[in-house]
mmCIF file of C-alpha atoms in Angstrom:
data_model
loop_
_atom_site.group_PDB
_atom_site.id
_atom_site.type_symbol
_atom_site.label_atom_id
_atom_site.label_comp_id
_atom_site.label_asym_id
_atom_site.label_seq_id
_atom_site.Cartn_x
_atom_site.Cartn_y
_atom_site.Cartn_z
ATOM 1 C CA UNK E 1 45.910 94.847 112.396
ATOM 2 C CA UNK E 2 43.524 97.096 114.459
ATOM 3 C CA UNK E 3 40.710 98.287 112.168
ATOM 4 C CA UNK E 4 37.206 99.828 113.024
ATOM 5 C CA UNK E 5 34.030 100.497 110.799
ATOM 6 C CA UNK E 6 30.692 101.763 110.234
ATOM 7 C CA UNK E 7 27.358 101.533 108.229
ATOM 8 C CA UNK E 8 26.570 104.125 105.958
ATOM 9 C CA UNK E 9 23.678 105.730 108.592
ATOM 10 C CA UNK E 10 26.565 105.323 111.465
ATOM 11 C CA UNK E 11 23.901 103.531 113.768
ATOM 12 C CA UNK E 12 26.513 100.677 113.765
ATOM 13 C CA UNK E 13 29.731 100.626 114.848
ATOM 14 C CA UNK E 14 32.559 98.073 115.414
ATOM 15 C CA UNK E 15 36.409 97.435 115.966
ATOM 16 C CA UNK E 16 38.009 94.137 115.046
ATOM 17 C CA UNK E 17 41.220 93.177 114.572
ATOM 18 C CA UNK E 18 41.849 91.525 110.972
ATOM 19 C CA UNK E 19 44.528 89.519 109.420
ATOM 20 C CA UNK E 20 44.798 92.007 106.503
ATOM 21 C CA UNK E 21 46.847 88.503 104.665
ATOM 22 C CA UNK E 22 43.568 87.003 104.580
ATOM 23 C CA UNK E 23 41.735 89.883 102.803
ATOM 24 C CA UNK E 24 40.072 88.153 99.548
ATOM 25 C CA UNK E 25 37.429 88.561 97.392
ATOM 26 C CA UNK E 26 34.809 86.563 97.483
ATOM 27 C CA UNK E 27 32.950 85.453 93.677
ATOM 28 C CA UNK E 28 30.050 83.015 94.740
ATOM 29 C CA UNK E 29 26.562 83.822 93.927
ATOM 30 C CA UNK E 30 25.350 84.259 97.043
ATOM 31 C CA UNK E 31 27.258 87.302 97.298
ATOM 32 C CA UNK E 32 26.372 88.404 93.863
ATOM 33 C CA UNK E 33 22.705 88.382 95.040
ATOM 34 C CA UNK E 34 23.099 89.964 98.281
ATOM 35 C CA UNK E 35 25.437 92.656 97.295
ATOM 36 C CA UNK E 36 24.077 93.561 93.894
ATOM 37 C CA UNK E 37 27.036 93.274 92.515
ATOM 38 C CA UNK E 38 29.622 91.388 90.527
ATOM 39 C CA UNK E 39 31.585 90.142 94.194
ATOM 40 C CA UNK E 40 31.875 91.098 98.098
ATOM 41 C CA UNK E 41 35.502 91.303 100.070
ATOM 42 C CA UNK E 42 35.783 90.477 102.924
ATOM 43 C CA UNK E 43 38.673 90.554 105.427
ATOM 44 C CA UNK E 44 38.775 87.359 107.986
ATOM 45 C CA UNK E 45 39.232 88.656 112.315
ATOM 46 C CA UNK E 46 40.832 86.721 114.357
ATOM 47 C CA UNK E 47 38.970 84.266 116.746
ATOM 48 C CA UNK E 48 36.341 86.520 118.463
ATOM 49 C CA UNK E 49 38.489 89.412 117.212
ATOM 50 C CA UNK E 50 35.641 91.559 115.823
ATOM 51 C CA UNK E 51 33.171 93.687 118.797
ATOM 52 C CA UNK E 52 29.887 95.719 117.886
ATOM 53 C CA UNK E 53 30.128 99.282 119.387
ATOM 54 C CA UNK E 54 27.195 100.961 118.696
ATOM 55 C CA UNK E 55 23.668 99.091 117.390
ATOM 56 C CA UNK E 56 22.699 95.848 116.496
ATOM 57 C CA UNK E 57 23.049 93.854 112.638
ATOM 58 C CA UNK E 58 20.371 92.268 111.903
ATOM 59 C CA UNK E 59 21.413 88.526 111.046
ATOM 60 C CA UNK E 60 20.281 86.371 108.193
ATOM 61 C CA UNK E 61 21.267 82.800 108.258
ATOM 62 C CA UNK E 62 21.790 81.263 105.115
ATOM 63 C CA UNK E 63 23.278 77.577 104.051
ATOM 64 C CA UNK E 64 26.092 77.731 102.440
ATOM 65 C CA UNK E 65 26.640 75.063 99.471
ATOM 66 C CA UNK E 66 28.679 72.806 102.227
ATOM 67 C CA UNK E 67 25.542 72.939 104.530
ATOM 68 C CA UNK E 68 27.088 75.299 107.008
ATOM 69 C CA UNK E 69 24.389 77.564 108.359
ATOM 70 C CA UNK E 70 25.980 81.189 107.358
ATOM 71 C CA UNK E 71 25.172 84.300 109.725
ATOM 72 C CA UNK E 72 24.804 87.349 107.070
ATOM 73 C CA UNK E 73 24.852 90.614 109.289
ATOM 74 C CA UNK E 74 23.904 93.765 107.829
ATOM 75 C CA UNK E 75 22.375 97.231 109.296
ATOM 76 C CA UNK E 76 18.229 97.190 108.996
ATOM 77 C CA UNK E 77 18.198 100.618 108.722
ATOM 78 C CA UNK E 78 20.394 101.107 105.753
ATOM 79 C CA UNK E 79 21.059 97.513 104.277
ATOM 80 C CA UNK E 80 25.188 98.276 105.027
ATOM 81 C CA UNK E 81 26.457 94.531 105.238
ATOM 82 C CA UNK E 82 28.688 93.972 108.105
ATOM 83 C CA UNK E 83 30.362 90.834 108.460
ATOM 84 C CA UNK E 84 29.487 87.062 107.807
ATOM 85 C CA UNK E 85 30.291 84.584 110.822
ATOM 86 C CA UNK E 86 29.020 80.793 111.493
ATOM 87 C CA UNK E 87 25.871 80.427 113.103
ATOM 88 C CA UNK E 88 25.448 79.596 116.814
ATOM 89 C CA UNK E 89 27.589 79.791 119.832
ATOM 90 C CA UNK E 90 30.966 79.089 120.088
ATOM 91 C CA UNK E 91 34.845 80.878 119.471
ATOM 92 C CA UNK E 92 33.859 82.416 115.934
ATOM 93 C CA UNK E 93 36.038 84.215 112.715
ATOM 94 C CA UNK E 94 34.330 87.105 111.301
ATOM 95 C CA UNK E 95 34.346 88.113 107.805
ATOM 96 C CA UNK E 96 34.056 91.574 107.712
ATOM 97 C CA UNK E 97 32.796 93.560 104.422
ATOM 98 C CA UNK E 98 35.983 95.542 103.460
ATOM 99 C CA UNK E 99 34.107 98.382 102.360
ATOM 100 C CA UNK E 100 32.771 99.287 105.815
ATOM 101 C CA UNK E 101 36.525 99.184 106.851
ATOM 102 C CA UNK E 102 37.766 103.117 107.843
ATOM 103 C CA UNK E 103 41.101 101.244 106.697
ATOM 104 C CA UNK E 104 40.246 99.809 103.489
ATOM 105 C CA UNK E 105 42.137 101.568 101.424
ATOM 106 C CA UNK E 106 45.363 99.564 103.218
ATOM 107 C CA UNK E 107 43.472 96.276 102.813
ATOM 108 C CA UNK E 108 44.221 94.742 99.290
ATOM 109 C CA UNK E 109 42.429 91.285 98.865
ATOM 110 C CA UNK E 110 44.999 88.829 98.128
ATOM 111 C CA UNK E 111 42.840 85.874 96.786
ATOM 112 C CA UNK E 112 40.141 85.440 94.638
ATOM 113 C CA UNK E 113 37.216 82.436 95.783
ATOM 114 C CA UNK E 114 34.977 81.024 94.240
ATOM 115 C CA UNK E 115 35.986 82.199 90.810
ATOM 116 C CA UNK E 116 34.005 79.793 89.064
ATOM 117 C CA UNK E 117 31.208 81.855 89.226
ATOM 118 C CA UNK E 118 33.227 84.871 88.721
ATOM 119 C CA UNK E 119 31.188 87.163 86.357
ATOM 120 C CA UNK E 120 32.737 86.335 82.650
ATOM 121 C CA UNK E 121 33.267 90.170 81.796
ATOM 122 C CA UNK E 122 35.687 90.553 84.583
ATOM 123 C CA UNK E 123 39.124 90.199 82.891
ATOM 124 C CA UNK E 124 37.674 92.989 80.245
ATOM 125 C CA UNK E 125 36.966 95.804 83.352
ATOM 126 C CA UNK E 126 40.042 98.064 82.232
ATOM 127 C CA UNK E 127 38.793 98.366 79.239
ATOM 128 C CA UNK E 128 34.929 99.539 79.645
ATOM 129 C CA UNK E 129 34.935 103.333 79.299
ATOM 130 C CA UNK E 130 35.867 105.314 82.657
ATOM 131 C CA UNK E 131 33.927 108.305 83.666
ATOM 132 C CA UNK E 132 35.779 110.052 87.032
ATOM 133 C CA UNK E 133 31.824 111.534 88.400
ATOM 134 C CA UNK E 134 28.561 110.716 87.014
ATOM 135 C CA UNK D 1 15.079 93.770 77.094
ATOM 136 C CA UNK D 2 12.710 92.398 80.339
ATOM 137 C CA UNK D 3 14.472 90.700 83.226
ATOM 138 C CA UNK D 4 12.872 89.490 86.165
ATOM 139 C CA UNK D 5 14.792 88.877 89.584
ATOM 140 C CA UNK D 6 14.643 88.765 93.344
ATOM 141 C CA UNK D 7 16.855 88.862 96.721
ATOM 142 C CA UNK D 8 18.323 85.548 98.238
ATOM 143 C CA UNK D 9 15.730 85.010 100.605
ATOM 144 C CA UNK D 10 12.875 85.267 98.059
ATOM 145 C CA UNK D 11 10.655 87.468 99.855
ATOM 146 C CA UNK D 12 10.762 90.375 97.227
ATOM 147 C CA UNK D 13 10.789 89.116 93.857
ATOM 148 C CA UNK D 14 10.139 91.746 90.680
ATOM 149 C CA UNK D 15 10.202 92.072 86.830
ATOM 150 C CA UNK D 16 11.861 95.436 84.444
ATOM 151 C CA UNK D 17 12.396 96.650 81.280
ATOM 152 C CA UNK D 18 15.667 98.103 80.527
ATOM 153 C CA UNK D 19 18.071 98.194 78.038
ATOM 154 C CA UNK D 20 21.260 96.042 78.496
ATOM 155 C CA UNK D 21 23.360 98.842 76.484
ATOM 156 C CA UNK D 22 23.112 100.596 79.887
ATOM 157 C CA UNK D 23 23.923 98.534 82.388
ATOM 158 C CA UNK D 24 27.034 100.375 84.350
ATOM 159 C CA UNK D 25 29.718 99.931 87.181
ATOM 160 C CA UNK D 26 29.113 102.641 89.642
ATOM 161 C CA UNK D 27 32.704 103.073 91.706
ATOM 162 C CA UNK D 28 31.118 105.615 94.076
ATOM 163 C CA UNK D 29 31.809 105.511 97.788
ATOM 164 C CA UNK D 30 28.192 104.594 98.468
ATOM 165 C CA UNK D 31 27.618 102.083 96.879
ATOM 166 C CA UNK D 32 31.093 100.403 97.890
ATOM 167 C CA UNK D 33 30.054 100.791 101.653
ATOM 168 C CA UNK D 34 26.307 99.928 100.953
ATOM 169 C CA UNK D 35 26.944 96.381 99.240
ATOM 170 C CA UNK D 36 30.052 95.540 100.671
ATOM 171 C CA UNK D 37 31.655 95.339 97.702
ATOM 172 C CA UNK D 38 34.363 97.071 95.427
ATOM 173 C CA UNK D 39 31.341 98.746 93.369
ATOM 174 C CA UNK D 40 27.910 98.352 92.152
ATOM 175 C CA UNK D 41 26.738 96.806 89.228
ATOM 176 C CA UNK D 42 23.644 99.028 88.305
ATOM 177 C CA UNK D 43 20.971 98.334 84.999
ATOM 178 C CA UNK D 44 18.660 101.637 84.853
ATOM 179 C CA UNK D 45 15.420 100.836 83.693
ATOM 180 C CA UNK D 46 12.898 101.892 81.141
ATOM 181 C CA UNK D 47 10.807 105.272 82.918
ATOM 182 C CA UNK D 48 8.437 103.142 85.340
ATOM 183 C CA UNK D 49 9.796 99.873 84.227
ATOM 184 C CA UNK D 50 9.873 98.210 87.197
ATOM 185 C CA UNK D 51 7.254 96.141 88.778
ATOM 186 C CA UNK D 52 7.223 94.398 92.240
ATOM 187 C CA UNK D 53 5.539 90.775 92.110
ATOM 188 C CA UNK D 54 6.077 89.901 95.857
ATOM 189 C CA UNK D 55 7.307 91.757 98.971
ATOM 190 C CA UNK D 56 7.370 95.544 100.168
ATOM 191 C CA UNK D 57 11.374 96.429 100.327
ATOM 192 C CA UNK D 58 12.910 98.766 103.500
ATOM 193 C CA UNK D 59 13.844 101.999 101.952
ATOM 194 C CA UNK D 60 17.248 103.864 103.132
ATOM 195 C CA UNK D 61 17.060 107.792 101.480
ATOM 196 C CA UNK D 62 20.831 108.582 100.856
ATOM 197 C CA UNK D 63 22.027 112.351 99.902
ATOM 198 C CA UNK D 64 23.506 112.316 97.117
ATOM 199 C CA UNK D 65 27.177 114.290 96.357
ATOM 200 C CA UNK D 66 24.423 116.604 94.124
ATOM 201 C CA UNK D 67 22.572 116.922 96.951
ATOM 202 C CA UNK D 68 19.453 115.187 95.674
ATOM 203 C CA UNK D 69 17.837 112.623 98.036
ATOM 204 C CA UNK D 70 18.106 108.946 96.314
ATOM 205 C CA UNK D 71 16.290 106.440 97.698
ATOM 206 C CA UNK D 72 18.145 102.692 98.306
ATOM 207 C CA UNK D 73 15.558 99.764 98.188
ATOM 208 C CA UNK D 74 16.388 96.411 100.047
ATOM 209 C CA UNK D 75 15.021 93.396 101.778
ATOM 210 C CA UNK D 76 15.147 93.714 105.658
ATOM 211 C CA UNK D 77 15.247 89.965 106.510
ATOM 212 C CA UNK D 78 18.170 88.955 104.494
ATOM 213 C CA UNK D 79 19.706 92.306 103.209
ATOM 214 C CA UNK D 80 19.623 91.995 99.156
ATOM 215 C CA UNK D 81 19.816 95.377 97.861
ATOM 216 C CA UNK D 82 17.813 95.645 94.976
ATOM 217 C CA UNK D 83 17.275 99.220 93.619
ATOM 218 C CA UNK D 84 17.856 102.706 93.872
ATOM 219 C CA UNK D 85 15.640 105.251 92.763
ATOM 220 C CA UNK D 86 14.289 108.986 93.171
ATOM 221 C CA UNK D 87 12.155 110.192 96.089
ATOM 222 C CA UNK D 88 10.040 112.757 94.039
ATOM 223 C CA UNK D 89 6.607 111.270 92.748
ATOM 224 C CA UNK D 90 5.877 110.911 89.200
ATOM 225 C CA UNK D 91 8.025 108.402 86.290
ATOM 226 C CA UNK D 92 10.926 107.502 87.651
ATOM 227 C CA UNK D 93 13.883 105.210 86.269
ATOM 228 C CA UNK D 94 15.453 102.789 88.921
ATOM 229 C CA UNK D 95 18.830 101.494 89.095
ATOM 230 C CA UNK D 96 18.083 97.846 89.223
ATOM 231 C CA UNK D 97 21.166 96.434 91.349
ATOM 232 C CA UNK D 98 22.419 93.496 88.644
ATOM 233 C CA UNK D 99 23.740 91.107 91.046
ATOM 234 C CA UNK D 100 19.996 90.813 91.775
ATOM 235 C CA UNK D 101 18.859 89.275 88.065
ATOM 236 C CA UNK D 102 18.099 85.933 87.196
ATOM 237 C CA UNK D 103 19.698 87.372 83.491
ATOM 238 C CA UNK D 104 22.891 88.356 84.505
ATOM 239 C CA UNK D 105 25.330 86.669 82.968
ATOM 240 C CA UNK D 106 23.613 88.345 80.018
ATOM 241 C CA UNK D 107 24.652 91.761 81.039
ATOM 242 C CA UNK D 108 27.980 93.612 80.678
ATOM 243 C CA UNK D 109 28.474 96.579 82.116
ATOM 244 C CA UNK D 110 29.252 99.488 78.835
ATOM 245 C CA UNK D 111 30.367 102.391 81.125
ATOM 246 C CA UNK D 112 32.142 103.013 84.773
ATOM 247 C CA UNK D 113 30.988 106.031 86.730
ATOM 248 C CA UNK D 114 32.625 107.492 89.700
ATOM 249 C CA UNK D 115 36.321 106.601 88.801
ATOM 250 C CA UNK D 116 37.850 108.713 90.677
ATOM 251 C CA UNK D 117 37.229 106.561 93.465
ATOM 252 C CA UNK D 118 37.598 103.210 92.354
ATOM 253 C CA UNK D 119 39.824 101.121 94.236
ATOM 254 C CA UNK D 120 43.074 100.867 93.048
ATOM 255 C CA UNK D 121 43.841 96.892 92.806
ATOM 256 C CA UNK D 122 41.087 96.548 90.759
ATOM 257 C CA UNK D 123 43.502 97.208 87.551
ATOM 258 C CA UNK D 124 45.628 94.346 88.465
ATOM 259 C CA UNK D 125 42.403 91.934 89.387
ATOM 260 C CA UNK D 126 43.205 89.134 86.838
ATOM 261 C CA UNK D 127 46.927 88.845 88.517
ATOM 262 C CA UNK D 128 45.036 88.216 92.273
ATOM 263 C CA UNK D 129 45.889 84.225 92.605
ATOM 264 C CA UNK D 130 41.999 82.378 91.660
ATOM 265 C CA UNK D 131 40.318 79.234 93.712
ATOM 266 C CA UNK D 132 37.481 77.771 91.764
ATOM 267 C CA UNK D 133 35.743 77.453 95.137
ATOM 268 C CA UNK D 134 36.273 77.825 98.854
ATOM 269 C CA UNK D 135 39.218 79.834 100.410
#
């Protein structure tokens, strides 16, 4: 599947093409810390499938719990996380953050990872009280 | 309640004062695109009840759907996103980003904001097939 994306300032572009069967969320801390939030999604390219357009992520390299340097790219201007690759040269997969997908709303993750750090108040989400604005 | 926290690379690290009764889910567009992530997990703080210990983060001002300028607080070397706040000077409450906490398994989100555009799978989230660890 052909997709394309931004950041939220637009100063970075990209088009990629995904293997929307490999869309998952993922529940490990890391991404708890760096997103904010309770998970990220992410939705896997295929081999060197994924091509900036516009700009240039800045990349943080973190080690993941198997010792695999991580590349963590996200937009300095606006913090927008892009993708999340291997470090180094080589043929590479790209994760790329579902929510900077134009497409996401025909990307459903189809796996959960990680969950054993998923945040315990999950299951209960359809029941804390829904406001449709602010 | 006083939490302390700080982003993965340990640059900026802070402390706040807020009350756990508010912590939220915030389903709005930004902050899906922003944290890469289906929605925010947001804890507002007491007025001025948050204190940087270490670091100076990159600030990103947003417009808000209101029209008000918010401004979104994160590291620039490895991306955390830790707050969002007002531009104008004077008290201000900030919207500590939860994922961020050192407490937070102790915090439960009471409310959801922004429904309307929540994505749609995440009512069937407990029937998406689990791993306990890598994919």
């Amino acid at each position: 599947m052909k997709i394309d994306g931004a950041c939220h300032c637009g100063k970075i572009t990209y088009e990629a093409e995904v293997d929307a069967d490999g869309a998952r969320i993922c529940h490990c801390t890391d991404c708890q810390t760096m997103g904010g939030s309770a998970f990220r999604m992410v939705v896997p390219s295929r081999v060197d499938g994924f091509r900036v357009t516009s700009g240039t992520p800045r990349i943080y390299v973190k080690i993941a719990e198997s010792g695999n340097p991580r590349a963590q790219a996200f937009c300095p201007d606006c913090g927008t996380h892009i993708y999340a690759s291997p470090a180094g040269d080589g043929p590479k997969v790209y994760n790329i953050r579902t929510s900077s997908v134009r497409q996401r709303d025909q990307i459903v993750p189809q796996f959960q990872g990680w969950h054993r750090s998923a945040q315990h108040w999950l299951p209960d989400l359809p029941s804390i009280p829904k406001v449709e604005t602010q | 309640m006083k939490f302390d926290g700080g982003c993965h690379c340990g640059k900026i690290t802070f402390e706040a004062e807020a009350d756990p009764e508010d912590a939220r889910i915030c389903h709005c567009t930004d902050c899906q695109l922003l944290s890469g992530s289906a929605f925010r997990t947001v804890i507002p703080t007491v007025e001025d009840g948050f204190k940087l210990l270490t670091g100076e983060p990159k600030v990103y001002v947003k417009i808000a759907e209101s029209g008000r300028r918010r401004v979104q607080a994160f590291c620039e070397d490895c991306g955390t996103h830790i707050y969002a706040t007002s531009v104008e000077d004077g008290p201000k409450t900030y919207g500590v980003r939860v994922g961020t906490l050192r407490q937070r398994e102790q915090i439960v989100p009471r409310l959801q904001l922004w429904c309307r555009s929540a994505r749609p799978w995440l009512d069937e989230l407990e029937a998406i097939p689990k791993i306990e660890k890598q994919a």
